[in-house]
């Protein structure tokens, strides 16, 4: 995701609004488009822009971006509506349209305008005034514009040739003059608890993120004197929480115009002090920006915290709120419309309700034997996301998952809650999420101090868990159904792509490209040539191309995974361990602590980047085809990330399809190589050089992958000064015709060199073809013997057995047949053939072709003997090569379709002593 934030102040032209003419814009929905009556004097006071990649996780990131931006601007009243609308529109772009989404937030004095643009290349432009029926709200797609119509003050759709932009505006609710937020009067006993002396640390951060000022309350709260911290980056002191699905860090928060939330500050004694902070971005008279941070202890957050937007009042509820929906009381209204958003809000509200330092929520697998981490706050959740722990038995099990449990001090029972190992949390309360008696998950809240929770807190948390369990299970089932539908679509597309190629290298590339980044961050494909061969690293891909070489180098240095045929994914720890060791050695060498080395070629940067890229979970799936392991598909995640079980099951389905496609490609490649090798053996070797005669041959075999078909040619020395030549056509094309081709060509050479004349050679070849029995095929053949003469001419003796007659081109441009037709071979036992003598004078050309040339067709038209004669007439004075090339061009241009028959052209020319 790329973002850009531009605090306002300078008046700028407002973006197009609904009552301004927009190119190719149409109203959408029932009734006319609401008119945008925003005054023209309205000024954009701040902008925030971000781009999101076309992947599913971008939807959650976009929600967080809009939420953080609007809260930073102080618009908490409209945050929920804006997040809901943005979620739907970004989903349309990145999930349904499959393109990147650009989100632009514009702040003005009367509200907020949010624009979501996709880059879908083709779409039907709605006609002005056309009645368009919106889809059902129960459908997965098409709800975004319905929500815009229901929630937004104004909205519209802008079309350009390259994108579609949907925008909506949310107006701020009217407030009494001078009042930003107010709460009811409360008895003293219900007021928030604070120390007798509330200290508010005021810290100013300059443009570079360094501390510029530090007041006395900050010294008291954190133990640092102003001179100790001035000039140091705030990131050196801040312990920033990492929340899944959000990308906002301390650096981003400091650049927002306004931000509010919790994090920790490391005190002078080394302990992390939880604080609640309110950040305000300002600028001095010289235009230099800085951020003013107000901080209080986290339990005194009421001093700074903006009141949260409460649930809409229920007309049926009593004044004391006894009839209010407990789910809305806990989650807030409206509830997040996606599972990740619901789970994240649940852990945040649970932590706040019990005044904890962290909270987490795990969901049970379908068989209820394991729990999977799905949301957390106050913990390094990226490290734990989708990690699994057993429910009942085994090492590292999740204790007491089916009943509420309170652990007063985890140091006394180490490993009771594996998720909290190494986090510094001491006390924890966990409660189950159950639906109709089934365990569906577990919710926990933890604190850094011991003995903080008792059975009373467990009961409060259990009450909240009971209120949300059904909603969580319903959202989980909805997500599972969407995943299954997406999986089916993914597998159908993958099958189509894999079936569309028989090239091995292309199949390997498709396997990798289908898994990255849809299923994994990186992948490697190992192939096994045969059972006696070791696995070979054939292909590596990472979503960041700059990391591919580093991963390939790392994997080439470690032993490949064992080719186990057992189905399913198994964890492979070797890449992460090797990457960690390599990064450690490089870091030590860079500090002068390791073994001396003259040069570190890759440098610490690439090594650490590679270690981070492969530092997460790595799994291996066997590629099994025809009961044999032909390779392994290796999938990996970056540091501390895990695979979801649904993703592994989808990867297993893909690996079965990919294995069969890869094996088919291997078999095809092997058989093609054998076929081409055999076919090449049927072609004659290089043509001999004949003194005083130019010779050129052009050959085209019909059919994909064929190098030799039913047509053939040959030119060979018989004895000193005598050469044999032949051009023939076996009935049919393909391998069967090629078999007779081999018989004919080798028999001609053998018989001619034994001293037989032309008729005797063809009569014996005829007998050999008939001896083949059912495999025999008839053959047309032009055979001749060539004697170059001392006077520059050439003498030929030819026999034309059922073949297209050879044509003689004289220097004056006349064309005539050079032989008479005789019976073809392979049909009759007794043949009476004779040879004819032809003399080529200097400048004469003898052209011999197969019927693939003369029978070239375009509809009902055929080139024929007359057409060939007309083309040859234009070749006077050309070399033999030029004559053959001109004939071939004429044949190819005669029809637009690819040739359906084999073609051979043999051109011989006697140049003599003339100068061409």
PDB file of C-alpha atoms in Angstrom, residues 714-903:
ATOM      1  CA  UNK A 714      17.564 -36.485 -51.640  1.00  0.00           C
ATOM      2  CA  UNK A 715      20.723 -35.557 -53.520  1.00  0.00           C
ATOM      3  CA  UNK A 716      23.748 -37.815 -53.187  1.00  0.00           C
ATOM      4  CA  UNK A 717      26.936 -38.818 -55.029  1.00  0.00           C
ATOM      5  CA  UNK A 718      26.774 -42.195 -56.799  1.00  0.00           C
ATOM      6  CA  UNK A 719      30.341 -42.290 -58.098  1.00  0.00           C
ATOM      7  CA  UNK A 720      32.867 -39.755 -59.337  1.00  0.00           C
ATOM      8  CA  UNK A 721      31.147 -37.169 -61.496  1.00  0.00           C
ATOM      9  CA  UNK A 722      27.698 -38.768 -61.168  1.00  0.00           C
ATOM     10  CA  UNK A 723      25.022 -37.691 -58.718  1.00  0.00           C
ATOM     11  CA  UNK A 724      21.592 -39.105 -57.918  1.00  0.00           C
ATOM     12  CA  UNK A 725      18.625 -36.954 -57.043  1.00  0.00           C
ATOM     13  CA  UNK A 726      15.065 -37.782 -56.039  1.00  0.00           C
ATOM     14  CA  UNK A 727      11.904 -36.068 -54.927  1.00  0.00           C
ATOM     15  CA  UNK A 728       8.893 -38.107 -53.890  1.00  0.00           C
ATOM     16  CA  UNK A 729       5.516 -38.116 -52.153  1.00  0.00           C
ATOM     17  CA  UNK A 730       4.211 -40.968 -49.987  1.00  0.00           C
ATOM     18  CA  UNK A 731       0.438 -41.246 -49.656  1.00  0.00           C
ATOM     19  CA  UNK A 732      -0.642 -39.395 -46.496  1.00  0.00           C
ATOM     20  CA  UNK A 733       1.264 -37.409 -43.897  1.00  0.00           C
ATOM     21  CA  UNK A 734       2.655 -37.909 -40.430  1.00  0.00           C
ATOM     22  CA  UNK A 735       4.694 -40.752 -38.875  1.00  0.00           C
ATOM     23  CA  UNK A 736       3.193 -43.555 -41.033  1.00  0.00           C
ATOM     24  CA  UNK A 737       4.150 -41.750 -44.230  1.00  0.00           C
ATOM     25  CA  UNK A 738       7.541 -40.909 -42.745  1.00  0.00           C
ATOM     26  CA  UNK A 739       8.253 -44.641 -42.276  1.00  0.00           C
ATOM     27  CA  UNK A 740       7.866 -45.258 -46.036  1.00  0.00           C
ATOM     28  CA  UNK A 741       9.942 -42.120 -46.636  1.00  0.00           C
ATOM     29  CA  UNK A 742      12.863 -43.667 -44.773  1.00  0.00           C
ATOM     30  CA  UNK A 743      12.522 -46.936 -46.682  1.00  0.00           C
ATOM     31  CA  UNK A 744      12.467 -45.147 -50.064  1.00  0.00           C
ATOM     32  CA  UNK A 745      15.371 -42.764 -49.416  1.00  0.00           C
ATOM     33  CA  UNK A 746      17.760 -45.395 -48.075  1.00  0.00           C
ATOM     34  CA  UNK A 747      16.809 -47.936 -50.763  1.00  0.00           C
ATOM     35  CA  UNK A 748      17.485 -45.387 -53.530  1.00  0.00           C
ATOM     36  CA  UNK A 749      20.992 -44.690 -52.252  1.00  0.00           C
ATOM     37  CA  UNK A 750      21.837 -48.341 -51.782  1.00  0.00           C
ATOM     38  CA  UNK A 751      20.557 -49.516 -55.174  1.00  0.00           C
ATOM     39  CA  UNK A 752      22.049 -46.590 -57.116  1.00  0.00           C
ATOM     40  CA  UNK A 753      25.489 -47.157 -55.631  1.00  0.00           C
ATOM     41  CA  UNK A 754      25.240 -50.834 -56.539  1.00  0.00           C
ATOM     42  CA  UNK A 755      25.251 -49.752 -60.204  1.00  0.00           C
ATOM     43  CA  UNK A 756      21.597 -50.170 -61.081  1.00  0.00           C
ATOM     44  CA  UNK A 757      20.107 -47.744 -63.577  1.00  0.00           C
ATOM     45  CA  UNK A 758      17.089 -45.583 -62.901  1.00  0.00           C
ATOM     46  CA  UNK A 759      14.341 -48.033 -64.025  1.00  0.00           C
ATOM     47  CA  UNK A 760      15.948 -50.953 -62.159  1.00  0.00           C
ATOM     48  CA  UNK A 761      16.281 -48.859 -58.997  1.00  0.00           C
ATOM     49  CA  UNK A 762      12.576 -47.915 -59.006  1.00  0.00           C
ATOM     50  CA  UNK A 763      11.397 -51.455 -59.877  1.00  0.00           C
ATOM     51  CA  UNK A 764      13.273 -52.902 -56.872  1.00  0.00           C
ATOM     52  CA  UNK A 765      11.965 -50.111 -54.636  1.00  0.00           C
ATOM     53  CA  UNK A 766       8.450 -50.965 -55.828  1.00  0.00           C
ATOM     54  CA  UNK A 767       8.944 -54.571 -54.727  1.00  0.00           C
ATOM     55  CA  UNK A 768      10.254 -53.463 -51.318  1.00  0.00           C
ATOM     56  CA  UNK A 769       7.194 -51.289 -50.744  1.00  0.00           C
ATOM     57  CA  UNK A 770       4.815 -54.112 -51.684  1.00  0.00           C
ATOM     58  CA  UNK A 771       6.655 -56.447 -49.295  1.00  0.00           C
ATOM     59  CA  UNK A 772       5.534 -54.180 -46.402  1.00  0.00           C
ATOM     60  CA  UNK A 773       2.047 -55.676 -46.772  1.00  0.00           C
ATOM     61  CA  UNK A 774      -0.696 -53.800 -44.887  1.00  0.00           C
ATOM     62  CA  UNK A 775       1.771 -51.075 -43.937  1.00  0.00           C
ATOM     63  CA  UNK A 776       2.666 -50.313 -47.534  1.00  0.00           C
ATOM     64  CA  UNK A 777       1.612 -47.034 -49.159  1.00  0.00           C
ATOM     65  CA  UNK A 778       1.779 -45.980 -52.762  1.00  0.00           C
ATOM     66  CA  UNK A 779       4.516 -43.579 -53.716  1.00  0.00           C
ATOM     67  CA  UNK A 780       5.035 -41.054 -56.496  1.00  0.00           C
ATOM     68  CA  UNK A 781       8.683 -40.531 -57.260  1.00  0.00           C
ATOM     69  CA  UNK A 782      10.892 -38.533 -59.610  1.00  0.00           C
ATOM     70  CA  UNK A 783      14.356 -40.092 -59.745  1.00  0.00           C
ATOM     71  CA  UNK A 784      17.271 -39.046 -61.874  1.00  0.00           C
ATOM     72  CA  UNK A 785      21.008 -39.132 -62.371  1.00  0.00           C
ATOM     73  CA  UNK A 786      23.056 -35.993 -63.065  1.00  0.00           C
ATOM     74  CA  UNK A 787      26.307 -35.711 -65.076  1.00  0.00           C
ATOM     75  CA  UNK A 788      27.888 -32.212 -65.155  1.00  0.00           C
ATOM     76  CA  UNK A 789      29.596 -31.706 -68.556  1.00  0.00           C
ATOM     77  CA  UNK A 790      32.874 -30.001 -69.381  1.00  0.00           C
ATOM     78  CA  UNK A 791      31.146 -27.563 -71.762  1.00  0.00           C
ATOM     79  CA  UNK A 792      29.131 -26.108 -68.862  1.00  0.00           C
ATOM     80  CA  UNK A 793      25.945 -28.035 -69.539  1.00  0.00           C
ATOM     81  CA  UNK A 794      24.505 -30.892 -67.501  1.00  0.00           C
ATOM     82  CA  UNK A 795      23.116 -34.232 -68.661  1.00  0.00           C
ATOM     83  CA  UNK A 796      20.230 -35.821 -66.761  1.00  0.00           C
ATOM     84  CA  UNK A 797      18.512 -39.208 -66.988  1.00  0.00           C
ATOM     85  CA  UNK A 798      15.124 -39.098 -65.234  1.00  0.00           C
ATOM     86  CA  UNK A 799      12.245 -41.475 -64.459  1.00  0.00           C
ATOM     87  CA  UNK A 800       8.933 -39.890 -63.425  1.00  0.00           C
ATOM     88  CA  UNK A 801       6.836 -42.575 -61.653  1.00  0.00           C
ATOM     89  CA  UNK A 802       3.412 -40.987 -61.157  1.00  0.00           C
ATOM     90  CA  UNK A 803       4.976 -37.742 -59.872  1.00  0.00           C
ATOM     91  CA  UNK A 804       4.254 -34.151 -61.017  1.00  0.00           C
ATOM     92  CA  UNK A 805       6.401 -33.625 -64.097  1.00  0.00           C
ATOM     93  CA  UNK A 806       9.646 -31.678 -63.720  1.00  0.00           C
ATOM     94  CA  UNK A 807       9.640 -28.299 -65.489  1.00  0.00           C
ATOM     95  CA  UNK A 808      12.505 -26.926 -67.526  1.00  0.00           C
ATOM     96  CA  UNK A 809      12.977 -23.133 -67.703  1.00  0.00           C
ATOM     97  CA  UNK A 810      15.080 -21.981 -70.647  1.00  0.00           C
ATOM     98  CA  UNK A 811      16.964 -18.701 -70.871  1.00  0.00           C
ATOM     99  CA  UNK A 812      14.369 -17.260 -73.251  1.00  0.00           C
ATOM    100  CA  UNK A 813      11.647 -17.697 -70.591  1.00  0.00           C
ATOM    101  CA  UNK A 814       9.897 -20.714 -72.095  1.00  0.00           C
ATOM    102  CA  UNK A 815       8.802 -23.492 -69.739  1.00  0.00           C
ATOM    103  CA  UNK A 816       8.256 -27.121 -70.789  1.00  0.00           C
ATOM    104  CA  UNK A 817       7.965 -30.538 -69.092  1.00  0.00           C
ATOM    105  CA  UNK A 818      11.278 -32.376 -68.880  1.00  0.00           C
ATOM    106  CA  UNK A 819       9.824 -35.925 -68.651  1.00  0.00           C
ATOM    107  CA  UNK A 820       6.819 -38.077 -69.406  1.00  0.00           C
ATOM    108  CA  UNK A 821       4.458 -39.569 -66.806  1.00  0.00           C
ATOM    109  CA  UNK A 822       4.815 -43.265 -65.842  1.00  0.00           C
ATOM    110  CA  UNK A 823       3.038 -45.570 -63.275  1.00  0.00           C
ATOM    111  CA  UNK A 824       3.463 -44.820 -59.598  1.00  0.00           C
ATOM    112  CA  UNK A 825       5.105 -47.227 -57.129  1.00  0.00           C
ATOM    113  CA  UNK A 826       3.529 -49.480 -54.491  1.00  0.00           C
ATOM    114  CA  UNK A 827       0.430 -50.505 -56.500  1.00  0.00           C
ATOM    115  CA  UNK A 828       1.389 -53.078 -59.150  1.00  0.00           C
ATOM    116  CA  UNK A 829       3.930 -55.912 -59.062  1.00  0.00           C
ATOM    117  CA  UNK A 830       5.178 -55.707 -62.631  1.00  0.00           C
ATOM    118  CA  UNK A 831       6.302 -52.309 -63.793  1.00  0.00           C
ATOM    119  CA  UNK A 832       7.897 -51.414 -67.080  1.00  0.00           C
ATOM    120  CA  UNK A 833       9.683 -48.134 -66.490  1.00  0.00           C
ATOM    121  CA  UNK A 834      12.070 -46.292 -68.736  1.00  0.00           C
ATOM    122  CA  UNK A 835      14.350 -43.331 -68.370  1.00  0.00           C
ATOM    123  CA  UNK A 836      14.543 -40.141 -70.410  1.00  0.00           C
ATOM    124  CA  UNK A 837      17.585 -38.017 -71.113  1.00  0.00           C
ATOM    125  CA  UNK A 838      17.516 -34.238 -70.665  1.00  0.00           C
ATOM    126  CA  UNK A 839      20.319 -31.755 -71.275  1.00  0.00           C
ATOM    127  CA  UNK A 840      20.348 -28.496 -69.315  1.00  0.00           C
ATOM    128  CA  UNK A 841      22.117 -25.764 -71.222  1.00  0.00           C
ATOM    129  CA  UNK A 842      23.866 -22.919 -69.404  1.00  0.00           C
ATOM    130  CA  UNK A 843      21.220 -20.701 -67.763  1.00  0.00           C
ATOM    131  CA  UNK A 844      18.547 -23.452 -67.782  1.00  0.00           C
ATOM    132  CA  UNK A 845      16.649 -24.370 -64.606  1.00  0.00           C
ATOM    133  CA  UNK A 846      15.071 -27.728 -63.711  1.00  0.00           C
ATOM    134  CA  UNK A 847      12.262 -27.356 -61.137  1.00  0.00           C
ATOM    135  CA  UNK A 848      10.927 -30.424 -59.309  1.00  0.00           C
ATOM    136  CA  UNK A 849       8.039 -30.146 -56.805  1.00  0.00           C
ATOM    137  CA  UNK A 850       5.605 -32.376 -54.931  1.00  0.00           C
ATOM    138  CA  UNK A 851       1.829 -32.138 -55.287  1.00  0.00           C
ATOM    139  CA  UNK A 852       1.568 -30.095 -52.075  1.00  0.00           C
ATOM    140  CA  UNK A 853       2.764 -27.186 -54.256  1.00  0.00           C
ATOM    141  CA  UNK A 854       0.493 -27.655 -57.278  1.00  0.00           C
ATOM    142  CA  UNK A 855      -2.575 -28.605 -55.195  1.00  0.00           C
ATOM    143  CA  UNK A 856      -2.428 -25.515 -52.966  1.00  0.00           C
ATOM    144  CA  UNK A 857      -6.057 -24.332 -52.648  1.00  0.00           C
ATOM    145  CA  UNK A 858      -7.972 -21.184 -51.759  1.00  0.00           C
ATOM    146  CA  UNK A 859     -11.650 -22.109 -51.706  1.00  0.00           C
ATOM    147  CA  UNK A 860     -12.440 -23.661 -55.093  1.00  0.00           C
ATOM    148  CA  UNK A 861      -9.306 -22.259 -56.750  1.00  0.00           C
ATOM    149  CA  UNK A 862      -6.143 -24.371 -57.102  1.00  0.00           C
ATOM    150  CA  UNK A 863      -2.667 -23.251 -58.103  1.00  0.00           C
ATOM    151  CA  UNK A 864      -2.245 -26.230 -60.478  1.00  0.00           C
ATOM    152  CA  UNK A 865       0.385 -26.932 -63.124  1.00  0.00           C
ATOM    153  CA  UNK A 866      -0.562 -23.827 -65.114  1.00  0.00           C
ATOM    154  CA  UNK A 867      -0.175 -21.530 -62.130  1.00  0.00           C
ATOM    155  CA  UNK A 868       3.217 -23.042 -61.301  1.00  0.00           C
ATOM    156  CA  UNK A 869       4.298 -22.580 -64.924  1.00  0.00           C
ATOM    157  CA  UNK A 870       3.251 -18.916 -64.831  1.00  0.00           C
ATOM    158  CA  UNK A 871       5.328 -18.275 -61.708  1.00  0.00           C
ATOM    159  CA  UNK A 872       8.357 -20.121 -63.111  1.00  0.00           C
ATOM    160  CA  UNK A 873       8.200 -18.028 -66.280  1.00  0.00           C
ATOM    161  CA  UNK A 874       9.070 -14.946 -64.188  1.00  0.00           C
ATOM    162  CA  UNK A 875      12.252 -16.563 -62.803  1.00  0.00           C
ATOM    163  CA  UNK A 876      14.498 -16.129 -65.856  1.00  0.00           C
ATOM    164  CA  UNK A 877      18.031 -15.151 -64.833  1.00  0.00           C
ATOM    165  CA  UNK A 878      17.538 -15.979 -61.144  1.00  0.00           C
ATOM    166  CA  UNK A 879      19.781 -18.285 -59.182  1.00  0.00           C
ATOM    167  CA  UNK A 880      18.516 -21.674 -58.051  1.00  0.00           C
ATOM    168  CA  UNK A 881      17.986 -20.322 -54.517  1.00  0.00           C
ATOM    169  CA  UNK A 882      16.044 -17.324 -55.792  1.00  0.00           C
ATOM    170  CA  UNK A 883      13.872 -19.544 -57.991  1.00  0.00           C
ATOM    171  CA  UNK A 884      12.973 -21.863 -55.087  1.00  0.00           C
ATOM    172  CA  UNK A 885      12.238 -18.895 -52.798  1.00  0.00           C
ATOM    173  CA  UNK A 886       9.978 -17.210 -55.375  1.00  0.00           C
ATOM    174  CA  UNK A 887       8.005 -20.422 -55.915  1.00  0.00           C
ATOM    175  CA  UNK A 888       7.518 -20.882 -52.154  1.00  0.00           C
ATOM    176  CA  UNK A 889       6.361 -17.267 -51.676  1.00  0.00           C
ATOM    177  CA  UNK A 890       3.857 -17.666 -54.479  1.00  0.00           C
ATOM    178  CA  UNK A 891       2.507 -20.862 -52.907  1.00  0.00           C
ATOM    179  CA  UNK A 892       2.180 -19.307 -49.447  1.00  0.00           C
ATOM    180  CA  UNK A 893       0.462 -16.176 -50.770  1.00  0.00           C
ATOM    181  CA  UNK A 894      -1.986 -18.154 -52.890  1.00  0.00           C
ATOM    182  CA  UNK A 895      -4.060 -19.057 -49.793  1.00  0.00           C
ATOM    183  CA  UNK A 896      -4.413 -17.572 -46.309  1.00  0.00           C
ATOM    184  CA  UNK A 897      -4.758 -20.895 -44.468  1.00  0.00           C
ATOM    185  CA  UNK A 898      -1.787 -22.910 -43.292  1.00  0.00           C
ATOM    186  CA  UNK A 899      -0.709 -25.652 -45.747  1.00  0.00           C
ATOM    187  CA  UNK A 900      -2.478 -28.973 -45.175  1.00  0.00           C
ATOM    188  CA  UNK A 901      -0.007 -31.081 -47.178  1.00  0.00           C
ATOM    189  CA  UNK A 902       3.721 -31.570 -47.141  1.00  0.00           C
ATOM    190  CA  UNK A 903       5.686 -29.561 -49.702  1.00  0.00           C
TER     191      UNK A 903
END
